[in-house]
Coordinates of C-alpha atoms in Angstrom, one line a residue:
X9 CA -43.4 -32.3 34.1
X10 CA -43.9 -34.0 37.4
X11 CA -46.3 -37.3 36.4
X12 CA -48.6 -36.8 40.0
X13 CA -48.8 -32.8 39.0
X14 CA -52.2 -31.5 37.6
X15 CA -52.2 -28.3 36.2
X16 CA -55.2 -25.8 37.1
X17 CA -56.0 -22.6 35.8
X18 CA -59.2 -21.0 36.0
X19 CA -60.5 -18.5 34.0
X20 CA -61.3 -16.2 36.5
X21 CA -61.2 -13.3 38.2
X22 CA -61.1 -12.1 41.8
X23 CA -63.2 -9.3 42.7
X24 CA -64.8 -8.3 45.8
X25 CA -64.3 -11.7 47.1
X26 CA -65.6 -13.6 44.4
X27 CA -64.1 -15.9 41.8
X28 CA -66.0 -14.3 38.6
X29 CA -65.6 -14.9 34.7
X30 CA -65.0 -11.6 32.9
X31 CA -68.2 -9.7 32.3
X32 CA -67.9 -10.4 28.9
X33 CA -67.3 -13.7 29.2
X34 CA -64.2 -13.2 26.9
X35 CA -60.5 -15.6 27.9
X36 CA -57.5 -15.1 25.8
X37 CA -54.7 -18.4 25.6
X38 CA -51.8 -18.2 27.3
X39 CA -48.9 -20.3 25.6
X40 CA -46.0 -22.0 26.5
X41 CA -42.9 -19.8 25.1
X42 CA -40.7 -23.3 24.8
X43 CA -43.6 -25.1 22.6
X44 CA -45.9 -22.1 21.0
X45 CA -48.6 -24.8 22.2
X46 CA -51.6 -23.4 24.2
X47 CA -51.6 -24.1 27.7
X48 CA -55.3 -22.8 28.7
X49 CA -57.7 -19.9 28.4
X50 CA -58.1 -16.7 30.7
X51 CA -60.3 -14.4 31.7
X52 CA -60.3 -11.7 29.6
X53 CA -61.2 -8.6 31.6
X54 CA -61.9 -5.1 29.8
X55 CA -62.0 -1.8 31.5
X56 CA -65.6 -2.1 33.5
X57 CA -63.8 -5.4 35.0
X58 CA -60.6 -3.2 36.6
X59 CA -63.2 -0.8 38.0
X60 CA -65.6 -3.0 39.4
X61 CA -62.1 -4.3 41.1
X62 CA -61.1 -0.8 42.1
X63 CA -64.5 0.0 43.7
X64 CA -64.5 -3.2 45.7
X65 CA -61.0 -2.3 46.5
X66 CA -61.8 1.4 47.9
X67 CA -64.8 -0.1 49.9
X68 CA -62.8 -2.5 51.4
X69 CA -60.2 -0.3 52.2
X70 CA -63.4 2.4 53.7
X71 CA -65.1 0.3 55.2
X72 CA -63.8 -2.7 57.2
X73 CA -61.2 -2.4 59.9
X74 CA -58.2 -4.2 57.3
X75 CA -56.5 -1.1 57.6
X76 CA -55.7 -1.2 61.3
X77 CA -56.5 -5.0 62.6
X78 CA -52.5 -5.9 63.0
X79 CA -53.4 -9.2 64.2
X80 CA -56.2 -9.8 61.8
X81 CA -53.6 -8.9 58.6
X82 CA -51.4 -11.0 60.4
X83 CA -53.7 -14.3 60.5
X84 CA -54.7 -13.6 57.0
X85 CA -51.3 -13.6 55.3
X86 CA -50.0 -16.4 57.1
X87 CA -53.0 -18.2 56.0
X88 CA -52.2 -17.3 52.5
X89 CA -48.5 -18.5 53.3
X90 CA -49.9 -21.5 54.0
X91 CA -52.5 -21.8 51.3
X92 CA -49.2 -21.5 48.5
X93 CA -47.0 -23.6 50.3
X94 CA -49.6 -26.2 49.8
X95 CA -49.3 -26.4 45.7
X96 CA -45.7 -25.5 45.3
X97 CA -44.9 -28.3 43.9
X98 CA -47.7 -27.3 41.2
X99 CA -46.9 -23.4 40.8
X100 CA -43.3 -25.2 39.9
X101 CA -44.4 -27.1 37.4
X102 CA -46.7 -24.1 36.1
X103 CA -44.0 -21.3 36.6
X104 CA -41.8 -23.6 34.1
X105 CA -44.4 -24.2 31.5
X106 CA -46.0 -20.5 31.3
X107 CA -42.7 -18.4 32.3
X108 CA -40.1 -20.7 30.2
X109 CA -38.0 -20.6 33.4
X110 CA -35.3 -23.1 34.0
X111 CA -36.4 -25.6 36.2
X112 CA -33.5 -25.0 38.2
X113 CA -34.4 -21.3 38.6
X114 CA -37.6 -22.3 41.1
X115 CA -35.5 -23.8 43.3
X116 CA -34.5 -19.9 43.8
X117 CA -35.8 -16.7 42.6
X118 CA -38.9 -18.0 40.5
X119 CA -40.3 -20.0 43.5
X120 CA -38.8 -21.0 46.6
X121 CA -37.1 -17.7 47.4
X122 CA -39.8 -15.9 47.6
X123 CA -42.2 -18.8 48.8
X124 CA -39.8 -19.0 51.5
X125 CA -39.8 -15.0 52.4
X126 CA -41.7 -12.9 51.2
X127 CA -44.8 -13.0 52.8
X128 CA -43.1 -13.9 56.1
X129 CA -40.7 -10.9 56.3
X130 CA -43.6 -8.3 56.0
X131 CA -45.5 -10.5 58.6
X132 CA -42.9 -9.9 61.2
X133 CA -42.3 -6.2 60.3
X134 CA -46.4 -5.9 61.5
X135 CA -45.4 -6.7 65.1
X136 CA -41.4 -5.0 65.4
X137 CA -42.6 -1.7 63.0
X138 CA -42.6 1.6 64.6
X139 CA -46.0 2.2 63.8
X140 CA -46.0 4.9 66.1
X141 CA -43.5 7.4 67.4
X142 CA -43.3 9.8 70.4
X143 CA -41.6 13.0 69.5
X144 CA -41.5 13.8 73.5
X145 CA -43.4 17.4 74.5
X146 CA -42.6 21.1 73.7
X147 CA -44.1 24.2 73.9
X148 CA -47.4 24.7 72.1
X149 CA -47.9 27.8 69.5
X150 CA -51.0 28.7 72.3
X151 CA -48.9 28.2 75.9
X152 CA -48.3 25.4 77.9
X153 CA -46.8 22.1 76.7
X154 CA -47.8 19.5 73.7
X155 CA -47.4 15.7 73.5
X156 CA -46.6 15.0 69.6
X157 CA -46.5 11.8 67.9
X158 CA -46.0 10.2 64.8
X159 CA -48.7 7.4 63.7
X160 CA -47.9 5.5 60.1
X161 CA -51.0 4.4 58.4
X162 CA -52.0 2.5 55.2
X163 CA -51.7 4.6 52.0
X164 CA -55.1 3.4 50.6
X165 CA -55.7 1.4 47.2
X166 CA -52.5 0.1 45.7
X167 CA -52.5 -0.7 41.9
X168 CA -49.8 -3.5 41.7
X169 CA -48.9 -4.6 37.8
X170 CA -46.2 -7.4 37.9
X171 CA -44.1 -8.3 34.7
X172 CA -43.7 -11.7 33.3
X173 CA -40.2 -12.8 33.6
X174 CA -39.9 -13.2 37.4
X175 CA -44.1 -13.1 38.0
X176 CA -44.7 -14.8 41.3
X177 CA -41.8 -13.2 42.8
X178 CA -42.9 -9.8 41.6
X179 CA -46.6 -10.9 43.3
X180 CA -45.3 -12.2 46.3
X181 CA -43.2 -9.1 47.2
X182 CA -45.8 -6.8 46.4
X183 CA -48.3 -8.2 47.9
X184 CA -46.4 -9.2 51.1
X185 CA -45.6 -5.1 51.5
X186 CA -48.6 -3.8 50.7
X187 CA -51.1 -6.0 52.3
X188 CA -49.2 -6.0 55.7
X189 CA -49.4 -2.4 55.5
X190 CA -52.9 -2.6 55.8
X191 CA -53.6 -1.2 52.0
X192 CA -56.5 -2.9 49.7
X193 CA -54.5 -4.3 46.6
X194 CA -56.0 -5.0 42.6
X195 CA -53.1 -6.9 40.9
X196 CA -52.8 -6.8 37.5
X197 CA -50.5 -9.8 36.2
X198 CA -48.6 -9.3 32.6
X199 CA -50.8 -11.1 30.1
X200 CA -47.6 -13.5 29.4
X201 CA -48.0 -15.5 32.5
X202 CA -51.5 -15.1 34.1
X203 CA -51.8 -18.7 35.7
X204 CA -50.1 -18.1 38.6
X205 CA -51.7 -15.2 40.2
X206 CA -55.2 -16.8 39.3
X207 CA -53.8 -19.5 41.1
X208 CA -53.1 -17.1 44.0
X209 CA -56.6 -15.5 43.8
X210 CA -58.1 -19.2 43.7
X211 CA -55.7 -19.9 47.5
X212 CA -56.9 -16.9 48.9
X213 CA -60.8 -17.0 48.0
X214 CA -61.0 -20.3 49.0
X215 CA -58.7 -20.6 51.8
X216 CA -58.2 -17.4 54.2
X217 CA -59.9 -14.6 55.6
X218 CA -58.9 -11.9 53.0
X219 CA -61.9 -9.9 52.9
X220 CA -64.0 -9.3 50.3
X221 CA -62.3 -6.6 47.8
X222 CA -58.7 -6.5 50.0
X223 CA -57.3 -8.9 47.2
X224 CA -58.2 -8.3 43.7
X225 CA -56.7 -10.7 40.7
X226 CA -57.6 -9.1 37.1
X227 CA -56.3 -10.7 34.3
X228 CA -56.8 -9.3 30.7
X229 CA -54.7 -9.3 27.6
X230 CA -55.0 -5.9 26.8
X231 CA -52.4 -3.6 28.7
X232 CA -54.8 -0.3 28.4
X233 CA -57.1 -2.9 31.2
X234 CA -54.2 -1.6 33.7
X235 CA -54.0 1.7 33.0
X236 CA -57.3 2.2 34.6
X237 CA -55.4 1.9 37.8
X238 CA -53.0 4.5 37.1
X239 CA -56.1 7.5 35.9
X240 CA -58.5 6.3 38.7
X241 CA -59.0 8.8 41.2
X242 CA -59.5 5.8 43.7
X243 CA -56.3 4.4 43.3
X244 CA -53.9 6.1 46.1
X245 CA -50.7 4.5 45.3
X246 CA -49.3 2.1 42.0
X247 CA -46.8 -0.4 42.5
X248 CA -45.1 -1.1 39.0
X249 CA -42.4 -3.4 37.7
X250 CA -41.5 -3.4 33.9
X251 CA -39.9 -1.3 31.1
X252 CA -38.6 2.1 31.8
X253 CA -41.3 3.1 29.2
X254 CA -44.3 2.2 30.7
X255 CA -43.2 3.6 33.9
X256 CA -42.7 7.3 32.4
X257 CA -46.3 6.7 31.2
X258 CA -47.9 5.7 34.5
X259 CA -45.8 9.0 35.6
X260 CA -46.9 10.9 33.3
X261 CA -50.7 9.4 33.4
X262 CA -50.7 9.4 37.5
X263 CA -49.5 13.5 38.0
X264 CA -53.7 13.8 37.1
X265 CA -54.4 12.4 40.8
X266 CA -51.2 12.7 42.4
X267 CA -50.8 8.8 42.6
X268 CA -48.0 7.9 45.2
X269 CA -45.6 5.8 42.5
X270 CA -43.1 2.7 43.4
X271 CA -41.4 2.1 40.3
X272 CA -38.8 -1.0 39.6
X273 CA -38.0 -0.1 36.0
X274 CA -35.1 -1.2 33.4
X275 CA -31.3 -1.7 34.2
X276 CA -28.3 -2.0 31.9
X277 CA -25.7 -3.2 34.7
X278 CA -22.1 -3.1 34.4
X279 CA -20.1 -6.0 35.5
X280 CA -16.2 -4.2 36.6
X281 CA -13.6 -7.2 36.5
X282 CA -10.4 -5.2 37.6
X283 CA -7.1 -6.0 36.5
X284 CA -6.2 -8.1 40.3
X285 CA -9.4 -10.4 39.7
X286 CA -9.4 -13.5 39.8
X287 CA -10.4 -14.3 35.7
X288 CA -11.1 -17.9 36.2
X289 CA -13.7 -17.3 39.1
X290 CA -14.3 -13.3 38.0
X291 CA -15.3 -13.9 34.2
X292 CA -18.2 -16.9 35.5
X293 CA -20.3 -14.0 36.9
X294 CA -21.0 -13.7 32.7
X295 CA -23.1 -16.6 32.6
X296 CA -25.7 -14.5 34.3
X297 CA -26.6 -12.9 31.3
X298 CA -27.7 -16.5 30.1
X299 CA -29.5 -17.3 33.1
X300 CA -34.0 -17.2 32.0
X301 CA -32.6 -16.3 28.9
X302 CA -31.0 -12.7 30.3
X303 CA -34.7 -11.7 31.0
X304 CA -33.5 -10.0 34.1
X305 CA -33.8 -6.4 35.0
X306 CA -30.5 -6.2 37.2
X307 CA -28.8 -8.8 35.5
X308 CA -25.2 -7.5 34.3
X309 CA -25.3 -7.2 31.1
X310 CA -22.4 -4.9 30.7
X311 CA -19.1 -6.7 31.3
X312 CA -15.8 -3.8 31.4
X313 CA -12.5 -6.0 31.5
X314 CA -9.2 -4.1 31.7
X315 CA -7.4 -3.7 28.3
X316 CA -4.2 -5.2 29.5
X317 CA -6.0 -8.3 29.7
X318 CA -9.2 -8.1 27.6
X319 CA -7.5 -11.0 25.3
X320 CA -7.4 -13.2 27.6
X321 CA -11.2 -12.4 29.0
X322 CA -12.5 -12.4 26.0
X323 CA -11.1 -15.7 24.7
X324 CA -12.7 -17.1 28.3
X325 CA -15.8 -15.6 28.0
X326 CA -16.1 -17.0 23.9
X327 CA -15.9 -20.9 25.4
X328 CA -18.1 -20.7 28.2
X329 CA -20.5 -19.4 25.7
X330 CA -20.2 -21.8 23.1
X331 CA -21.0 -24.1 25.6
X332 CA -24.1 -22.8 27.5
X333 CA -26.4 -25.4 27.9
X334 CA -29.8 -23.9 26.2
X335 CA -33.2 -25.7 25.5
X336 CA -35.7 -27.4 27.5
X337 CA -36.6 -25.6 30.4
X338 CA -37.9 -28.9 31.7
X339 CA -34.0 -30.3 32.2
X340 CA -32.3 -29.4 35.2
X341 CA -29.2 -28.8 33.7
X342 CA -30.8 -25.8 30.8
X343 CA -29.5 -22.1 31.6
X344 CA -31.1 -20.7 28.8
X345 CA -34.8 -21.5 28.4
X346 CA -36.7 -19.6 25.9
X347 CA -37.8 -15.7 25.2
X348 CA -41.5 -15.2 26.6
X349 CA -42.9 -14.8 23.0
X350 CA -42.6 -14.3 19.5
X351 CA -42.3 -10.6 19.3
X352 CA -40.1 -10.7 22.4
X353 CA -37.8 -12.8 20.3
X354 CA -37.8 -10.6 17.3
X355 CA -36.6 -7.8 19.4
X356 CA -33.9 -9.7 20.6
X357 CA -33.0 -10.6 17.6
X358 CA -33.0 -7.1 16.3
X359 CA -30.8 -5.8 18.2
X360 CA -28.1 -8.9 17.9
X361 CA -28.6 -7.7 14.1
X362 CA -28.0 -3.8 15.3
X363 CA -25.0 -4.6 17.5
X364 CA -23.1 -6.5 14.3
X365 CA -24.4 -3.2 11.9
X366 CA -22.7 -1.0 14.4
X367 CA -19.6 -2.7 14.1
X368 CA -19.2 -4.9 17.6
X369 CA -17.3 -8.1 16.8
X370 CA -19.7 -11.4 17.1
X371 CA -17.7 -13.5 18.8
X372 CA -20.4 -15.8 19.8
X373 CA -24.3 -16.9 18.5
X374 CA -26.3 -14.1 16.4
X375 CA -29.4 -14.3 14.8
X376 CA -30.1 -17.8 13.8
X377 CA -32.1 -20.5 16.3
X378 CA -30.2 -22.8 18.5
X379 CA -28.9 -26.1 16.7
X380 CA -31.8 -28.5 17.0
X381 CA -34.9 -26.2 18.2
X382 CA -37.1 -25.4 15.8
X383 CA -39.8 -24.5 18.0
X384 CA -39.9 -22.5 21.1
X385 CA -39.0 -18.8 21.5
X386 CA -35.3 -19.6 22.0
X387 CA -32.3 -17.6 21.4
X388 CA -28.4 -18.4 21.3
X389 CA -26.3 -17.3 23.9
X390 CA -24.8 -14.6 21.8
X391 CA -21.5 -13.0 22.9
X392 CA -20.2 -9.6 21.5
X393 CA -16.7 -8.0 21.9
X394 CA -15.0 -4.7 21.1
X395 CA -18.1 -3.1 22.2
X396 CA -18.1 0.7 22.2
X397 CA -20.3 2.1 25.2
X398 CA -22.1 4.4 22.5
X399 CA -23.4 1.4 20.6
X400 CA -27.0 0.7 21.1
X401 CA -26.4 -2.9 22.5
X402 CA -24.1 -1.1 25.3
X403 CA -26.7 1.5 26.1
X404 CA -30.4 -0.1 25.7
X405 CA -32.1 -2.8 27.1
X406 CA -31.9 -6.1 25.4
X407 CA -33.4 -8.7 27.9
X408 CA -32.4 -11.6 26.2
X409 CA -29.1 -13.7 26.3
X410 CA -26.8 -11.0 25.2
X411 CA -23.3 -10.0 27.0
X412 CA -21.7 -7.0 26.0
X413 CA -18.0 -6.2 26.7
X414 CA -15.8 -3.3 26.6
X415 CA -12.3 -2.7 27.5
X416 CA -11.2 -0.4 30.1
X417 CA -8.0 1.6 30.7
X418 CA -8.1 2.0 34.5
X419 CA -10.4 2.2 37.6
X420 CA -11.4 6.3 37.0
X421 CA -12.3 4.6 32.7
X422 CA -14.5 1.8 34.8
X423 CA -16.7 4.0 36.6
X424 CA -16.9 6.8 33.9
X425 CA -18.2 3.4 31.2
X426 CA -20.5 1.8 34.2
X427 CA -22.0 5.6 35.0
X428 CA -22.2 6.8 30.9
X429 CA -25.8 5.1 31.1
X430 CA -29.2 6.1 31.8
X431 CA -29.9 3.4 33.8
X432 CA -28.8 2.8 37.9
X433 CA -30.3 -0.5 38.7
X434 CA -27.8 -2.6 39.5
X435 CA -23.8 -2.9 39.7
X436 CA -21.0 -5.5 39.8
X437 CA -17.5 -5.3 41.3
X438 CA -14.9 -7.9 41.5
X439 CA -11.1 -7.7 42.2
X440 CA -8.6 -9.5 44.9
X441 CA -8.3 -6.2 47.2
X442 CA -11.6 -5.8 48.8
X443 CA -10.7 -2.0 49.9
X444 CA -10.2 -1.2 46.0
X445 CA -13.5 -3.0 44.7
X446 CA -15.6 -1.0 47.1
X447 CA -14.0 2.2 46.6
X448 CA -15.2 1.6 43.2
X449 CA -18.6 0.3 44.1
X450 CA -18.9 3.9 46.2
X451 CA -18.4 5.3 42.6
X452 CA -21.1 3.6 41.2
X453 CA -24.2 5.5 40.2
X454 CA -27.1 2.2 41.3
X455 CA -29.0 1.2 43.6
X456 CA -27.8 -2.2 44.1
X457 CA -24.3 -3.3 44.2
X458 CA -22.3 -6.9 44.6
X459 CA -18.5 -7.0 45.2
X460 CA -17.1 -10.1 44.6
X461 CA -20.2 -12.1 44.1
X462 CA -22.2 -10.9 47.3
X463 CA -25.8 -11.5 47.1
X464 CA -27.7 -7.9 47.3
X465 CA -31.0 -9.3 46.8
X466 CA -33.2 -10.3 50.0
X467 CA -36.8 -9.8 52.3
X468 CA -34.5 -7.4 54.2
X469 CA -32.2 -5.9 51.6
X470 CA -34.4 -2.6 49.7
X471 CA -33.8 -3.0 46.2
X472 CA -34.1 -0.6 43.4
X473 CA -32.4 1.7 41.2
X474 CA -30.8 5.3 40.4
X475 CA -31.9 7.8 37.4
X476 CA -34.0 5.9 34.7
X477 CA -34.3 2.4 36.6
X478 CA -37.0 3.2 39.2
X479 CA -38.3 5.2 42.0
X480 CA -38.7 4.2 45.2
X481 CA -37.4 0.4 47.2
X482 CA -38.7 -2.9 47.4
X483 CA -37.9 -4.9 50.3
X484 CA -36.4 -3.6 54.0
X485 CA -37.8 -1.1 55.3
X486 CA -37.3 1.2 52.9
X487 CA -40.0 -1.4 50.7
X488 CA -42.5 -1.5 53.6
X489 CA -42.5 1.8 54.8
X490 CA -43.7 3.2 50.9
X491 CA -47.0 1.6 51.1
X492 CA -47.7 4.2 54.0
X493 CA -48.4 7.6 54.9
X494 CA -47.0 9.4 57.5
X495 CA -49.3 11.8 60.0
X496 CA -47.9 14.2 62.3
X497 CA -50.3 14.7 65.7
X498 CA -50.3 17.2 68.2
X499 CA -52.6 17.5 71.7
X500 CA -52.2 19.9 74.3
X501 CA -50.6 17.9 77.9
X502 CA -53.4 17.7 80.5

């Protein structure tokens, strides 16, 4: 950790424009995964907490003009902007030592990607957005001519729970969209990694013009806390990342009150290396499933190499793994940092254990801790071959460092293995002919696609997945235009 850095975390909440302790003046530890030391205490909010938050957010939303004052939402974020950019250089140091994350990995997605964007893409979309939209005139049901329009408009109270593996970036896009929308927001952080959204509520209390209940932070380390959100009758719209699990739930709990749903769920992403590929530059893209310790929804997971050269893939793939740098997330040059906790671990670990039951060859790591770290959440880079796409390692979610690959026979066998999944997050393509890899990418049932190592992920790109990994887009237009509803108006012509 930088020497000049002091890290702060309060234990408090934001609600209604105050920085409050939890009513029952309860914290909880947070803990850094690479360690298992303590890094600070919480607040620990319980149920009347999230709906003293939800009632400041519905009066705020009611109430004040937030909802359409363009230029005021406009002066408010970019004070907020400014406010963040301020202590980056302490959310880095923070985002390492309560995420785990590499500290190369906040010099992009944990931190400076989003620092960089994702406020300021939603600020320009509130000045260049069709908030309105002139349908031209035509004949009224009663005679004579109509003028009709179409006017956008804030959807009301969004309920925004972020995860813990990528948790400012989660924050920042959510609360970029939703807020230049002109919606009232209560965030709910993952109890993992609280620090740096009490961070954020700290910035905005103290320096912009949020008002009072707009921005709510409520922190709590029991998960039942958010679920208030998704029953409450005041919440219009929730804005979830995390497990494909929890979302059914909020589904399931949200039909009650019809809650609008944006939902960036699970992913089990297949990587296609076709026969023409390049293997020396193709077969890197497997390091990704390293990368924060493979906790990565869209991260590709599922690598399907062509039988007529799965030796020689596989034989690649085994000595770039035995040779990922893992361990202190502190060092610039670590890939693999640690799991987020203990149980997080175990669960990794169980299904290293299920995948060599099952009968997939171990060709790299397993269960046992990486040489020389006895403490810490960590994990080896574990690499498993002759993978059948009905084993359970092939078809679930693992987030941790685990690559799966499976041979293919052709390009119609590639997209019938990448498709035989109940997931449609993301999808990978890489061969020599660009014409062939996106014929197969057009094949591919997700939401997000890269041929031959294009970046899908940006302010402007949406983001999001098919069947079980999500409903709805984040980012683009697609991202903004969710947090609002759309009203049809009609007047007779004078």
């Amino acid at each position: 950790m930088a020497e000049n850095v002091v890290i702060r975390s309060e234990a408090r909440l934001l609600i209604d424009g105050k920085l409050v302790e939890a009513e029952s003046g309860k914290t909880f530890d947070n803990v850094n995964p690479a360690t298992e030391e303590v890094l600070g205490q919480v607040a620990d909010a319980s149920r009347a907490d999230m709906q003293r938050a939800i009632d400041a957010a519905r009066r705020a939303f009611d109430e004040t003009d937030w909802s359409t004052n363009h230029a005021f939402r406009k002066h408010c974020l970019a004070q907020l902007q400014e406010a963040l950019e301020s202590e980056r250089d302490e959310y880095r140091e923070e985002l390492i030592l309560e995420v785990g994350c590499p500290r190369s990995m906040t010099y992009g997605p944990q931190l400076d990607a989003p620092l960089d964007a994702a406020l300021k893409y939603p600020m320009k979309l509130i000045d260049e957005f069709p908030w309105e939209i002139d349908l031209g005139e035509a004949p009224g049901f009663r005679g004579g001519i109509d003028t009709r329009k179409i006017w956008r408009e804030a959807v009301g109270v969004v309920g925004a729970i972020v995860p813990w593996n990528v948790p400012l970036e989660v924050t920042l896009v959510k609360l970029g969209q939703a807020l230049a929308t002109g919606n009232a927001v209560v965030l709910k952080p993952a109890p993992d990694t609280p620090f740096n959204a009490t961070r954020l509520g700290r910035l905005a209390a103290e320096h912009t013009d949020i008002p009072p209940g707009v921005l709510n932070v409520v922190t709590s380390s029991d998960h039942l806390v958010g679920e208030e959100l998704t029953v409450s009758p005041k919440v219009d719209l929730i804005s979830f990342t995390g497990s494909t699990a929890t979302g059914k739930r909020i589904m399931e709990k949200g039909a009650a009150t019809m809650k609008r749903l944006f939902l960036e769920l699970g992913g089990k992403s297949a990587n296609i290396i076709l026969d023409d590929a390049d293997f020396s530059t193709a077969l890197m893209s497997g390091i990704a499933a390293c990368h924060h310790a493979g906790q990565g929804c869209a991260m590709p997971t599922r690598m399907l190499l062509p039988r007529s050269r799965y030796a020689e893939g596989v034989e690649f793939l085994a000595s770039m793994y035995a040779n990922v740098p893992v361990g202190d997330p502190q060092l610039q040059d670590t890939v693999t940092g640690p799991v987020i906790s203990a149980k997080q671990r175990e669960r990794v670990l169980g299904y290293i254990q299920k995948g060599i039951d099952e009968g997939a060859t171990l060709a790299v790591g397993g269960v046992g801790r990486p040489k020389g770290l006895d403490k810490g959440w960590f994990v080896q880079p574990t690499l498993f071959t002759d993978v059948d796409n009905s084993m359970t390692i092939a078809r679930e979610e693992i987030f941790g460092p685990v690559l799966v690959v499976i041979p293919f026979e052709d390009d119609d066998d590639a997209v019938r293995i990448a498709n035989e999944s109940e997931y449609g997050l993301a999808g990978y393509v890489g061969s020599a002919s660009l014409d062939r890899a996106q014929a197969v990418a057009r094949r591919i049932r997700a939401g997000v696609i890269s041929v031959n190592g294009g970046s899908y992920y940006a302010p402007d790109v949406p983001f999001g997945g098919y069947k079980h990994s999500g409903v709805g887009r984040q980012n683009g237009l697609p991202g903004f235009d969710q947090y609002l509803e759309v009203k049809s108006v009609a007047w007779p012509k004078p």
